[in-house]
Short mmCIF file of C-alpha atoms and ligand atoms in Angstrom, two decimals:
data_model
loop_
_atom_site.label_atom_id
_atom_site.label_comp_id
_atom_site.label_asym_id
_atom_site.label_seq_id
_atom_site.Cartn_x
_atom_site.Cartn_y
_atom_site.Cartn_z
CA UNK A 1 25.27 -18.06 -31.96
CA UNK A 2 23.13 -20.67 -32.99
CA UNK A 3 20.00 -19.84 -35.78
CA UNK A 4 17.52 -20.98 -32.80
CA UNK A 5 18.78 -17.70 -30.89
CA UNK A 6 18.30 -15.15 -33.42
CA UNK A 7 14.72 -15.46 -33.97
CA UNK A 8 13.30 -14.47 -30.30
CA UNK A 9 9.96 -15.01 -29.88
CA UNK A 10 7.83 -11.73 -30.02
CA UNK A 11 6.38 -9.12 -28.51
CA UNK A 12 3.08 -10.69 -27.46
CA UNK A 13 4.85 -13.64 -25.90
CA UNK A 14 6.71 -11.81 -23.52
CA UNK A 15 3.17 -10.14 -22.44
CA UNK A 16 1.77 -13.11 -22.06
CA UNK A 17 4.59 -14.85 -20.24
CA UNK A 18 4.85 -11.74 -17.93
CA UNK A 19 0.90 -11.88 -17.39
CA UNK A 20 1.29 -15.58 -16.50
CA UNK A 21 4.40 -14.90 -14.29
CA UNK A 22 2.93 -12.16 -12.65
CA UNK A 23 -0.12 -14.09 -11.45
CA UNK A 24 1.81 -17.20 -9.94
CA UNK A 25 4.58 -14.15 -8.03
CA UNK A 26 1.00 -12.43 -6.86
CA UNK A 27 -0.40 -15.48 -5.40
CA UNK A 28 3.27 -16.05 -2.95
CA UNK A 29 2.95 -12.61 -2.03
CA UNK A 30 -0.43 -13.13 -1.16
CA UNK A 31 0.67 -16.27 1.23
CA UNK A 32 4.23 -14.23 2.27
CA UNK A 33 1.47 -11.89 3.48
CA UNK A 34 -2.00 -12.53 5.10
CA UNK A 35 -4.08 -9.73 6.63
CA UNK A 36 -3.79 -9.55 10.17
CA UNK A 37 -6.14 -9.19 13.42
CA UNK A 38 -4.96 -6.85 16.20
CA UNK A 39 -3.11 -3.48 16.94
CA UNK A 40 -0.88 -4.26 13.79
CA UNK A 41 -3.26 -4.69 11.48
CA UNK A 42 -2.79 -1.71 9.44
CA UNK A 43 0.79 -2.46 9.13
CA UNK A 44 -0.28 -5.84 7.29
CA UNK A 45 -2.78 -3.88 5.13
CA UNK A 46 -0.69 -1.11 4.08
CA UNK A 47 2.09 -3.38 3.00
CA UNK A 48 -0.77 -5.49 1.01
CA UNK A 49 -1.35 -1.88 -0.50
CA UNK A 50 2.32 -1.44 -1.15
CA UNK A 51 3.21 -4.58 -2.67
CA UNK A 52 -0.14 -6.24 -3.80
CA UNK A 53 -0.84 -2.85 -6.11
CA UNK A 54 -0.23 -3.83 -9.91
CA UNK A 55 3.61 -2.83 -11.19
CA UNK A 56 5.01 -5.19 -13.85
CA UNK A 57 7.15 -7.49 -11.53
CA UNK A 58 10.01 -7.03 -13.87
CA UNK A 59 12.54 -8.26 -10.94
CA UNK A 60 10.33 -11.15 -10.12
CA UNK A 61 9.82 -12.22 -13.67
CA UNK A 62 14.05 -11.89 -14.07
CA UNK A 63 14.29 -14.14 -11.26
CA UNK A 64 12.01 -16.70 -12.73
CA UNK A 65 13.33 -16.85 -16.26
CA UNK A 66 17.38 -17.07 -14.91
CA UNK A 67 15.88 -20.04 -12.62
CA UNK A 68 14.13 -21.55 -15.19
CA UNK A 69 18.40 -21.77 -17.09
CA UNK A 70 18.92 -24.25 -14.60
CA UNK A 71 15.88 -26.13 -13.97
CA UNK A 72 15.22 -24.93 -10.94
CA UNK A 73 11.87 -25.88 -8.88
CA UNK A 74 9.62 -22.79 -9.79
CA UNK A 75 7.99 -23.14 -6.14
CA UNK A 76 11.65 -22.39 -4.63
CA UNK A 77 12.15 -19.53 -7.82
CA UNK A 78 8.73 -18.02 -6.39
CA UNK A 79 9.77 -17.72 -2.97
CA UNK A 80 13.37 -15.66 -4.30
CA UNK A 81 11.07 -14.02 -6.88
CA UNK A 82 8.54 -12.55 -4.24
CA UNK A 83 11.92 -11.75 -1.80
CA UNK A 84 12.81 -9.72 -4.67
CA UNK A 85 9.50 -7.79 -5.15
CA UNK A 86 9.43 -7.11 -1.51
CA UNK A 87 13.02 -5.08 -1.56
CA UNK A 88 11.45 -3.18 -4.70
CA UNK A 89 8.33 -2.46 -3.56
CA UNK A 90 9.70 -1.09 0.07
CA UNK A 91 12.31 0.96 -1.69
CA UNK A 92 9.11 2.61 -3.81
CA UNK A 93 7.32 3.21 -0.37
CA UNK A 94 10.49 4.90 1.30
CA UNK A 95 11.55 6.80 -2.07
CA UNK A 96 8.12 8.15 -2.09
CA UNK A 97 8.49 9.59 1.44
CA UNK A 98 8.55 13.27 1.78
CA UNK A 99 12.23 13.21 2.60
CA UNK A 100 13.60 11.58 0.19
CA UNK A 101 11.49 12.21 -3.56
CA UNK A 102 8.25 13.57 -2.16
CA UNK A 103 5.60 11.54 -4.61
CA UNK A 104 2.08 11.22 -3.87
CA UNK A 105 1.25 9.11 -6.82
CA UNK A 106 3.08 5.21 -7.47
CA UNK A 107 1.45 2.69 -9.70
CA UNK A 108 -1.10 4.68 -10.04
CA UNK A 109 -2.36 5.09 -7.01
CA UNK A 110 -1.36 7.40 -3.87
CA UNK A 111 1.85 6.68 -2.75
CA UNK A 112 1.90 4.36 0.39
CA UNK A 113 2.42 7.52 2.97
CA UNK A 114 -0.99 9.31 1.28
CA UNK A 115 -2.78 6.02 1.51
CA UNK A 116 -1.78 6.01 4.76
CA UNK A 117 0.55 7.95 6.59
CA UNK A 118 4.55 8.28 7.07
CA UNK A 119 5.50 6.43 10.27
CA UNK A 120 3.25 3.38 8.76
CA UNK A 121 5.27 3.78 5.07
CA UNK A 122 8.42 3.88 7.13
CA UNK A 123 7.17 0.65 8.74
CA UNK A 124 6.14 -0.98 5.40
CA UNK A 125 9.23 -0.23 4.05
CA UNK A 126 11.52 -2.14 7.17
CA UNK A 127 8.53 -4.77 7.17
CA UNK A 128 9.19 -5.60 3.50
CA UNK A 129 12.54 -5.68 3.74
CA UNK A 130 12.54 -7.96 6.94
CA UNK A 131 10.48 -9.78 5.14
CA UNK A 132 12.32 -10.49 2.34
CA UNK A 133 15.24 -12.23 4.12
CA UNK A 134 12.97 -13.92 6.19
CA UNK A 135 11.53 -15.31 3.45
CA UNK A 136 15.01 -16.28 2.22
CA UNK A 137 16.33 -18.20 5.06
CA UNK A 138 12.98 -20.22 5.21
CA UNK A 139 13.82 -24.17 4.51
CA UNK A 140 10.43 -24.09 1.75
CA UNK A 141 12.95 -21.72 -0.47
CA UNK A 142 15.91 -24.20 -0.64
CA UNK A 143 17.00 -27.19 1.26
CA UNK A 144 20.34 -26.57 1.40
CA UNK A 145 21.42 -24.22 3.93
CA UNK A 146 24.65 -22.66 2.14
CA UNK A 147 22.35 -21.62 -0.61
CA UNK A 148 20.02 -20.13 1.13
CA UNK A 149 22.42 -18.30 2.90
CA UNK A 150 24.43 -17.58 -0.41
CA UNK A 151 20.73 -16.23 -1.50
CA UNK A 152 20.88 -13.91 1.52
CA UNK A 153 24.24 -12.46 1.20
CA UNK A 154 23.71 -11.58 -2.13
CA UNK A 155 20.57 -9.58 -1.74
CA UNK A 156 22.14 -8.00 1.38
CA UNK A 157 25.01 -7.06 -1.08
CA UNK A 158 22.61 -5.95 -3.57
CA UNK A 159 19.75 -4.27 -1.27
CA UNK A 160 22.45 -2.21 1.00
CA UNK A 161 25.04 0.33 1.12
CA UNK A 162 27.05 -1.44 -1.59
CA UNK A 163 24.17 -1.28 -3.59
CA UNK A 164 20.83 0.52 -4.02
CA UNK A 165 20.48 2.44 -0.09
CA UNK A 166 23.94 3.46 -1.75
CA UNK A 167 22.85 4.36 -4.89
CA UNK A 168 20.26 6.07 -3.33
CA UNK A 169 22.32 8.72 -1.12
CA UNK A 170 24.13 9.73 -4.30
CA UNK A 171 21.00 10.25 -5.69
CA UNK A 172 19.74 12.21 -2.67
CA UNK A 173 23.20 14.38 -3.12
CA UNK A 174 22.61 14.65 -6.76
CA UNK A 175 22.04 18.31 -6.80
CA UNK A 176 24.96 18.95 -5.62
CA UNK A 177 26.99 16.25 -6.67
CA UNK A 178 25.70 15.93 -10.43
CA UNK A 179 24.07 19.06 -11.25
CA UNK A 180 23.81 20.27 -14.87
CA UNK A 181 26.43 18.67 -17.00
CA UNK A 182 27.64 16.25 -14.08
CA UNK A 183 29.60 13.31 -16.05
CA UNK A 184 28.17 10.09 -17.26
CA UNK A 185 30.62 7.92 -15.11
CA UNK A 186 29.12 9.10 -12.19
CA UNK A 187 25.99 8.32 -13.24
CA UNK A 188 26.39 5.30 -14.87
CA UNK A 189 27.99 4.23 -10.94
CA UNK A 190 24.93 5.51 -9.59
CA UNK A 191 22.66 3.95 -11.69
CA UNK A 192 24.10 0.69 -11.34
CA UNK A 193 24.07 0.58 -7.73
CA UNK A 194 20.41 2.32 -7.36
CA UNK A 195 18.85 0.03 -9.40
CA UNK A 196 21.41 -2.23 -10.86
CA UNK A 197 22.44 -4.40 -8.25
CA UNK A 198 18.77 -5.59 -7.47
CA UNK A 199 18.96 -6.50 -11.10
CA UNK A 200 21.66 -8.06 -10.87
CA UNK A 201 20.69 -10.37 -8.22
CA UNK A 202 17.43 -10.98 -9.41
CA UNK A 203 18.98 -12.63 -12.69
CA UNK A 204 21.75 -14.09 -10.76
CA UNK A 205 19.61 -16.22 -8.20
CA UNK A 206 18.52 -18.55 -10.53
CA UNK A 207 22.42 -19.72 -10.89
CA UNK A 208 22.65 -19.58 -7.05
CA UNK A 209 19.56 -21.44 -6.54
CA UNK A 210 20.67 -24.20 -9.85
CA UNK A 211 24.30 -24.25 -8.46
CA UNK A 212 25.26 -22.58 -11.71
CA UNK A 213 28.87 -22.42 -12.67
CA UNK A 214 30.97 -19.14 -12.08
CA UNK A 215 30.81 -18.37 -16.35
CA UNK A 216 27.16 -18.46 -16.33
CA UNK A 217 26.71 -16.54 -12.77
CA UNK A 218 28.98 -14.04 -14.42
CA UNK A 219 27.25 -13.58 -17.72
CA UNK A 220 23.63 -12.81 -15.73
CA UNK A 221 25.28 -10.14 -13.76
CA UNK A 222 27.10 -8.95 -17.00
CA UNK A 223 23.43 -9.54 -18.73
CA UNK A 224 21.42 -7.27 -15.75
CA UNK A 225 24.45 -4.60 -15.62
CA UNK A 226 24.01 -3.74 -19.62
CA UNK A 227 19.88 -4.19 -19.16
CA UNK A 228 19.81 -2.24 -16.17
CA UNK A 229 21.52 0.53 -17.54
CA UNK A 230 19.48 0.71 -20.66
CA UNK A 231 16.32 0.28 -18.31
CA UNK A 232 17.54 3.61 -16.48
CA UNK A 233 18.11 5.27 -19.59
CA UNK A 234 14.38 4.56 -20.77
CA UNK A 235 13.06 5.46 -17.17
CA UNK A 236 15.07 8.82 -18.37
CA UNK A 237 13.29 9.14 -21.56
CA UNK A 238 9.83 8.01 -20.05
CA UNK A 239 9.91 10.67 -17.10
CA UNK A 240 10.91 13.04 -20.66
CA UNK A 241 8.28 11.90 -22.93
CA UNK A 242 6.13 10.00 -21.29
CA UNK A 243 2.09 10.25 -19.94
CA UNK A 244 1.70 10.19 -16.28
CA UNK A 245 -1.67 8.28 -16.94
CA UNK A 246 0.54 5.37 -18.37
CA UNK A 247 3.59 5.50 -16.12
CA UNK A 248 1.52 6.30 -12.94
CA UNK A 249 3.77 8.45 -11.15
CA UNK A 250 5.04 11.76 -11.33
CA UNK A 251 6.80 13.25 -14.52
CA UNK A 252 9.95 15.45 -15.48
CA UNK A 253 10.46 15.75 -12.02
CA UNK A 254 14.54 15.44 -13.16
CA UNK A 255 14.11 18.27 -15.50
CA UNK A 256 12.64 20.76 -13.09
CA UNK A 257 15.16 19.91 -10.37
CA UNK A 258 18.14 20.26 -12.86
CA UNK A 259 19.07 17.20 -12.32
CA UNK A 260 21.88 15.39 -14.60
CA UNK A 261 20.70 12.02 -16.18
CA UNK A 262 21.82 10.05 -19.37
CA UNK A 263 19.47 12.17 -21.48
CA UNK A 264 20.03 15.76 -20.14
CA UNK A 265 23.94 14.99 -20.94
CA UNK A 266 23.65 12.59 -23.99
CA UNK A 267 20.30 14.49 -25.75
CA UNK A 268 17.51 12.48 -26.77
CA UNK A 269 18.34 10.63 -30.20
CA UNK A 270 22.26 9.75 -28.40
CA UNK A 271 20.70 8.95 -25.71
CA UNK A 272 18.18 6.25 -27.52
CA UNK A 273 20.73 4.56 -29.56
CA UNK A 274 23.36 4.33 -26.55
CA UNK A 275 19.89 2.66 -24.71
CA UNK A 276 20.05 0.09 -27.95
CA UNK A 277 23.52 -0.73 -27.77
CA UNK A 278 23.36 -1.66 -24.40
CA UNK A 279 20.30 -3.99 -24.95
CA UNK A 280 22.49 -5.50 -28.09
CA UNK A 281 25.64 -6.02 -25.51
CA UNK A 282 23.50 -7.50 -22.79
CA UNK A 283 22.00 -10.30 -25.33
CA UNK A 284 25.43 -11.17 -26.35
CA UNK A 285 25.98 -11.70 -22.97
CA UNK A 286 23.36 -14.80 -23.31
CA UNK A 287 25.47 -16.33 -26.15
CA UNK A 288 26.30 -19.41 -23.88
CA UNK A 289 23.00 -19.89 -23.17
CA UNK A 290 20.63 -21.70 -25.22
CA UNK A 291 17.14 -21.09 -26.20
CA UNK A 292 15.59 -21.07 -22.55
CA UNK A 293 17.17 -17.69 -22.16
CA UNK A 294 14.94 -16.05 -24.59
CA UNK A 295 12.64 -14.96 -21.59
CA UNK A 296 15.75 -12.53 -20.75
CA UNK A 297 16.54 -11.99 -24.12
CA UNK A 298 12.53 -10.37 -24.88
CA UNK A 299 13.12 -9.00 -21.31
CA UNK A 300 15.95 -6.88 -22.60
CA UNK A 301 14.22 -5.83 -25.85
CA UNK A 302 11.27 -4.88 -23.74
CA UNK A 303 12.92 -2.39 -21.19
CA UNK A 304 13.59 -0.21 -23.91
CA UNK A 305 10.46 -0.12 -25.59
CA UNK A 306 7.84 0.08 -22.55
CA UNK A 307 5.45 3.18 -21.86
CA UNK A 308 5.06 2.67 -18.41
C1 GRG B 401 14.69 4.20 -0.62
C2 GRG B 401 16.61 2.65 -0.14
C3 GRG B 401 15.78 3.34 -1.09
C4 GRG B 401 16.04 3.15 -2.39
C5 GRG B 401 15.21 3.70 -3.44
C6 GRG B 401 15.00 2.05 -6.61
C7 GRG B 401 14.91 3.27 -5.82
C8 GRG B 401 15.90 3.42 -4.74
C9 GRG B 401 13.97 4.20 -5.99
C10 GRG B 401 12.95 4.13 -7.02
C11 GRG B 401 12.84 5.44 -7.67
C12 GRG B 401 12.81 5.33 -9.11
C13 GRG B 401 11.55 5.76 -9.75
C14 GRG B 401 13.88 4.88 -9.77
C15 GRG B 401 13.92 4.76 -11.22
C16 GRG B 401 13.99 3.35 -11.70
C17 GRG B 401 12.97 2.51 -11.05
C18 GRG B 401 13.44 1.63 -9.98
C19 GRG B 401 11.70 2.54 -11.45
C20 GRG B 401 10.62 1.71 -10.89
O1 GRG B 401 10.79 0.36 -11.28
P1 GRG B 401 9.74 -0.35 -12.23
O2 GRG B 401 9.56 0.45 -13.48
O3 GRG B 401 8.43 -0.20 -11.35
O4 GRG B 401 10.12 -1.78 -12.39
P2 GRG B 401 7.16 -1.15 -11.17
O5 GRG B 401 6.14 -0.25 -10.52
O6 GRG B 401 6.72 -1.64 -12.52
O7 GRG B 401 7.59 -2.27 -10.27
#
């Protein structure tokens, strides 16, 4: 590792870049979706309410910085970036539903359903994700046909069954399929694919957009596997510790369902370090990159350290 990697910039310039970042990934949105006349223009509204409704565009901001590795045009980055947001933001409104976690609060704010009802969160949700793919296979997100559709297959990968819907039904089985002391292989696997694939592509599509070799593809997705796990295990400690007025949802929902998670089977402290050693592991993973990974590098540190 070279000295210019081990002093990361700190604390404050990650805010600042996210601030930035988030501004520029609110403003595609914004153009991905205008308000509508007509009989649908609820459904336009409420997914302006489910998308266009604070969050820290951590997915979006992933995207961006693994783009930015391979000089990729940050108006083609936005377009992935807001893609991304979209397949996060409908899997908030449908995880929110009454049948699957049953959560009247999100960002803050009454969850999409409460705001509005549950057929038009169902709709939101399929809207957003329709969306996304859409936005994907537009010419204005890549010239180059393969890559958009390499774009495409890898969020499909990432955004289904093989991924977080899949990640989700384990999750939905949970009580009965990791109750109490259920084993930290199973959910490490369900981790991954509820929230880790997404990850994964979001740092990824900066080498699919820059035509980035297979090493550097492979040490992003080996980068977001290690950072999403440790991002899971402080969601863990957060929905533990944390103030509902700063994470603006719900708490210890896990703990009164019984529900097995890294910290309920790991403890607290074990489950902290473990949560640094994965950060540690996923910046090694940037060793062949030089300092224009440092976005992802703070990114890392971050997860582990947020309150909300
Ligand atoms: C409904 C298909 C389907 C999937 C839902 C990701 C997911 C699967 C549900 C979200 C439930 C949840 C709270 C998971 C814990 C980790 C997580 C994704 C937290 C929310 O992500 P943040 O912290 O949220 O990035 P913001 O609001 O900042 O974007």
């Amino acid at each position: 590792m070279s000295p210019l990697h081990v002093v990361e910039p700190g604390e404050d310039v990650l805010k600042t870049r996210m601030i930035e970042a988030s501004a520029r990934i609110e403003s595609t949105l914004n153009a991905l979706l205008p308000l509508k006349g007509g009989p649908e223009a609820r459904l336009y509204q409420a997914m302006r309410y489910a998308t266009m409704n604070g969050g820290k565009r951590l997915r979006p901001f992933l995207v961006l910085s693994s783009a930015a590795l391979f000089g990729v045009r940050e108006s083609c980055a936005l377009r992935v970036a807001a893609a991304v947001e979209c397949v996060h933001c409908y899997s908030l409104v449908h995880d929110d539903l009454p049948a699957m976690d049953d959560d009247d609060v999100r960002r803050g704010k009454p969850s999409t359903h409460r705001a509005y009802d549950e057929a038009t969160a169902i709709l939101v949700g399929d809207g957003l994700l329709t969306l996304a793919f859409e936005t994907l296979a537009n010419p204005e997100t890549h010239e180059d046909p393969l890559i958009r559709a390499n774009l495409s297959l890898a969020l499909a990968k990432a955004a289904g069954a093989r991924g977080m819907v899949g990640g989700q039904m384990i999750d939905m089985l949970a009580p009965q399929a990791l109750q109490g002391d259920g084993d930290i292989g199973a959910i490490t696997r369900l981790q991954r694919l509820k929230t880790g694939e997404l990850f994964a592509f979001a740092c990824e599509s900066g080498a699919i957009l820059g035509r980035g070799d297979n090493t550097r593809r492979q040490a992003l997705h080996a980068f977001a596997h290690d950072m999403g796990l440790a991002f899971q295990i402080a969601d863990d400690l957060l929905d533990l510790e944390g103030r509902e007025e700063e994470v603006g949802k719900a708490l210890r929902k896990d703990v009164r369902a019984g529900k097995a998670t890294f910290v309920s089977i790991l403890g607290i402290e074990r489950a902290r370090d473990q949560a640094q050693l994965l950060v540690d592991q996923a910046v090694q993973h940037l060793e062949i990159f030089d300092e224009r990974a440092d976005n992802l590098r703070m990114v890392a540190r971050f997860v582990v350290d947020r309150r909300a």
